[in-house]
Amino acid sequence: EVQLLESGGGLVRPGGALRLSCAASGFPFPNYAMSWVRQTPGKGLEWVSTISGNGRSTYYADSVKGRFTISRDNSNNTLFLQTDNLRAEDTATYYCSTVSGTNWGQGTLVAVSS
Amino acid sequence: DIQMTQSPSSLSASVGDRVTITCRASQNILNWLAWFQQKPGKAPKLLIFKASTLESGVPSRFSGSGSGTEFTLTISSLQPDDFATYYCQQYKDLWAFGQGTKVEIK
């Protein structure tokens, strides 16, 4: 069974940082490109970032470019999102997903507030 | 960047109704379009990919059509489990989601 389990969310002050993780199991993780998507409370879905299976290619939404960094550890089947210089508007539930959209984690909440 | 626009933003319908949701892309995305269903507090669930291909396990009352810039999601006979928010997503050029359509009980 495919499982994606996010962790690392929490409450952080503006300008702070968090490292989100997504532990994957049940599929050949290195073969799959992966994405992060966020959802502001009560609002819609926003694509954040995508990384290729080998980690060599990365893509970012303009809203996070230069502040967030996506990476992966294929030996440990884990996806990461380093979020730096956080702003109030980054407050959201962050989901990891296979790039096919077939499999999603349950989400981890990031709250940015002073 | 490709922008996705859904309509309506919400609708009220009864069990058994036929429901249609429209999604427009700001440029030609061929058939690189998916539809997702999301319920409160849950992750999105893939319903349809490549504009009209039903994901495994999704009931046949769901169907998708369109290509280029205009797409539709149709629920042929609305069931109680279908009350949710629906999103279109283009994946021709990275990803972009529509703003969502909330389907509520009339």
PDB file of N, CA and C in Angstrom, chain A residues 44-79:
ATOM      1  N   GLY A  44      -8.239  27.514  -1.663  1.00  0.00           N
ATOM      2  CA  GLY A  44      -7.950  26.493  -2.661  1.00  0.00           C
ATOM      3  C   GLY A  44      -6.546  25.942  -2.587  1.00  0.00           C
ATOM      4  N   LEU A  45      -6.239  25.113  -3.578  1.00  0.00           N
ATOM      5  CA  LEU A  45      -4.948  24.430  -3.654  1.00  0.00           C
ATOM      6  C   LEU A  45      -3.952  25.276  -4.453  1.00  0.00           C
ATOM      7  N   GLU A  46      -2.704  25.308  -3.993  1.00  0.00           N
ATOM      8  CA  GLU A  46      -1.645  26.038  -4.675  1.00  0.00           C
ATOM      9  C   GLU A  46      -0.431  25.134  -4.827  1.00  0.00           C
ATOM     10  N   TRP A  47      -0.013  24.896  -6.049  1.00  0.00           N
ATOM     11  CA  TRP A  47       1.218  24.147  -6.286  1.00  0.00           C
ATOM     12  C   TRP A  47       2.405  24.954  -5.764  1.00  0.00           C
ATOM     13  N   VAL A  48       3.327  24.261  -5.087  1.00  0.00           N
ATOM     14  CA  VAL A  48       4.489  24.917  -4.493  1.00  0.00           C
ATOM     15  C   VAL A  48       5.779  24.544  -5.219  1.00  0.00           C
ATOM     16  N   SER A  49       6.026  23.236  -5.388  1.00  0.00           N
ATOM     17  CA  SER A  49       7.325  22.819  -5.914  1.00  0.00           C
ATOM     18  C   SER A  49       7.261  21.383  -6.391  1.00  0.00           C
ATOM     19  N   THR A  50       8.140  21.036  -7.346  1.00  0.00           N
ATOM     20  CA  THR A  50       8.254  19.678  -7.879  1.00  0.00           C
ATOM     21  C   THR A  50       9.717  19.322  -8.037  1.00  0.00           C
ATOM     22  N   ILE A  51      10.040  18.055  -7.813  1.00  0.00           N
ATOM     23  CA  ILE A  51      11.408  17.565  -7.976  1.00  0.00           C
ATOM     24  C   ILE A  51      11.380  16.275  -8.788  1.00  0.00           C
ATOM     25  N   SER A  52      12.340  16.109  -9.664  1.00  0.00           N
ATOM     26  CA  SER A  52      12.423  14.892 -10.468  1.00  0.00           C
ATOM     27  C   SER A  52      12.826  13.707  -9.601  1.00  0.00           C
ATOM     28  N   GLY A  53      12.713  12.513 -10.160  1.00  0.00           N
ATOM     29  CA  GLY A  53      13.013  11.304  -9.404  1.00  0.00           C
ATOM     30  C   GLY A  53      14.452  11.228  -8.920  1.00  0.00           C
ATOM     31  N   ASN A  54      15.369  11.700  -9.743  1.00  0.00           N
ATOM     32  CA  ASN A  54      16.783  11.664  -9.348  1.00  0.00           C
ATOM     33  C   ASN A  54      17.221  12.920  -8.598  1.00  0.00           C
ATOM     34  N   GLY A  55      16.306  13.859  -8.441  1.00  0.00           N
ATOM     35  CA  GLY A  55      16.606  15.065  -7.674  1.00  0.00           C
ATOM     36  C   GLY A  55      17.342  16.144  -8.425  1.00  0.00           C
ATOM     37  N   ARG A  56      17.648  15.915  -9.681  1.00  0.00           N
ATOM     38  CA  ARG A  56      18.480  16.878 -10.415  1.00  0.00           C
ATOM     39  C   ARG A  56      17.692  18.072 -10.927  1.00  0.00           C
ATOM     40  N   SER A  57      16.405  17.893 -11.109  1.00  0.00           N
ATOM     41  CA  SER A  57      15.583  18.984 -11.630  1.00  0.00           C
ATOM     42  C   SER A  57      14.579  19.413 -10.579  1.00  0.00           C
ATOM     43  N   THR A  58      14.502  20.717 -10.344  1.00  0.00           N
ATOM     44  CA  THR A  58      13.563  21.255  -9.358  1.00  0.00           C
ATOM     45  C   THR A  58      12.819  22.444  -9.958  1.00  0.00           C
ATOM     46  N   TYR A  59      11.599  22.643  -9.501  1.00  0.00           N
ATOM     47  CA  TYR A  59      10.737  23.685 -10.024  1.00  0.00           C
ATOM     48  C   TYR A  59       9.992  24.317  -8.853  1.00  0.00           C
ATOM     49  N   TYR A  60       9.741  25.637  -8.952  1.00  0.00           N
ATOM     50  CA  TYR A  60       9.109  26.354  -7.848  1.00  0.00           C
ATOM     51  C   TYR A  60       8.058  27.319  -8.365  1.00  0.00           C
ATOM     52  N   ALA A  61       7.017  27.515  -7.568  1.00  0.00           N
ATOM     53  CA  ALA A  61       6.079  28.598  -7.813  1.00  0.00           C
ATOM     54  C   ALA A  61       6.772  29.928  -7.539  1.00  0.00           C
ATOM     55  N   ASP A  62       6.368  30.963  -8.255  1.00  0.00           N
ATOM     56  CA  ASP A  62       6.988  32.276  -8.075  1.00  0.00           C
ATOM     57  C   ASP A  62       6.854  32.758  -6.629  1.00  0.00           C
ATOM     58  N   SER A  63       5.768  32.382  -5.976  1.00  0.00           N
ATOM     59  CA  SER A  63       5.489  32.860  -4.619  1.00  0.00           C
ATOM     60  C   SER A  63       6.495  32.354  -3.586  1.00  0.00           C
ATOM     61  N   VAL A  64       7.231  31.287  -3.906  1.00  0.00           N
ATOM     62  CA  VAL A  64       8.170  30.714  -2.942  1.00  0.00           C
ATOM     63  C   VAL A  64       9.601  30.666  -3.465  1.00  0.00           C
ATOM     64  N   LYS A  65       9.804  31.026  -4.717  1.00  0.00           N
ATOM     65  CA  LYS A  65      11.118  30.944  -5.327  1.00  0.00           C
ATOM     66  C   LYS A  65      12.119  31.808  -4.548  1.00  0.00           C
ATOM     67  N   GLY A  66      13.265  31.219  -4.253  1.00  0.00           N
ATOM     68  CA  GLY A  66      14.290  31.921  -3.494  1.00  0.00           C
ATOM     69  C   GLY A  66      14.152  31.773  -1.990  1.00  0.00           C
ATOM     70  N   ARG A  67      13.017  31.260  -1.516  1.00  0.00           N
ATOM     71  CA  ARG A  67      12.803  31.079  -0.068  1.00  0.00           C
ATOM     72  C   ARG A  67      12.656  29.606   0.305  1.00  0.00           C
ATOM     73  N   PHE A  68      12.091  28.806  -0.589  1.00  0.00           N
ATOM     74  CA  PHE A  68      11.862  27.388  -0.313  1.00  0.00           C
ATOM     75  C   PHE A  68      12.821  26.554  -1.155  1.00  0.00           C
ATOM     76  N   THR A  69      13.228  25.400  -0.633  1.00  0.00           N
ATOM     77  CA  THR A  69      14.102  24.477  -1.359  1.00  0.00           C
ATOM     78  C   THR A  69      13.563  23.064  -1.232  1.00  0.00           C
ATOM     79  N   ILE A  70      13.296  22.432  -2.359  1.00  0.00           N
ATOM     80  CA  ILE A  70      12.839  21.047  -2.370  1.00  0.00           C
ATOM     81  C   ILE A  70      14.051  20.139  -2.567  1.00  0.00           C
ATOM     82  N   SER A  71      14.033  18.999  -1.894  1.00  0.00           N
ATOM     83  CA  SER A  71      15.113  18.015  -2.038  1.00  0.00           C
ATOM     84  C   SER A  71      14.559  16.639  -1.691  1.00  0.00           C
ATOM     85  N   ARG A  72      15.369  15.631  -1.904  1.00  0.00           N
ATOM     86  CA  ARG A  72      14.942  14.273  -1.598  1.00  0.00           C
ATOM     87  C   ARG A  72      16.131  13.416  -1.214  1.00  0.00           C
ATOM     88  N   ASP A  73      15.872  12.377  -0.413  1.00  0.00           N
ATOM     89  CA  ASP A  73      16.867  11.384  -0.034  1.00  0.00           C
ATOM     90  C   ASP A  73      16.340  10.045  -0.521  1.00  0.00           C
ATOM     91  N   ASN A  74      16.774   9.614  -1.674  1.00  0.00           N
ATOM     92  CA  ASN A  74      16.243   8.387  -2.257  1.00  0.00           C
ATOM     93  C   ASN A  74      16.688   7.136  -1.506  1.00  0.00           C
ATOM     94  N   SER A  75      17.764   7.219  -0.759  1.00  0.00           N
ATOM     95  CA  SER A  75      18.176   6.048   0.015  1.00  0.00           C
ATOM     96  C   SER A  75      17.272   5.824   1.217  1.00  0.00           C
ATOM     97  N   ASN A  76      16.578   6.879   1.649  1.00  0.00           N
ATOM     98  CA  ASN A  76      15.662   6.771   2.786  1.00  0.00           C
ATOM     99  C   ASN A  76      14.212   7.076   2.413  1.00  0.00           C
ATOM    100  N   ASN A  77      13.944   7.131   1.111  1.00  0.00           N
ATOM    101  CA  ASN A  77      12.565   7.329   0.617  1.00  0.00           C
ATOM    102  C   ASN A  77      11.879   8.526   1.272  1.00  0.00           C
ATOM    103  N   THR A  78      12.580   9.645   1.319  1.00  0.00           N
ATOM    104  CA  THR A  78      12.038  10.821   1.975  1.00  0.00           C
ATOM    105  C   THR A  78      12.176  12.058   1.097  1.00  0.00           C
ATOM    106  N   LEU A  79      11.109  12.835   1.076  1.00  0.00           N
ATOM    107  CA  LEU A  79      11.049  14.119   0.371  1.00  0.00           C
ATOM    108  C   LEU A  79      11.106  15.230   1.407  1.00  0.00           C
TER     109      LEU A  79
END
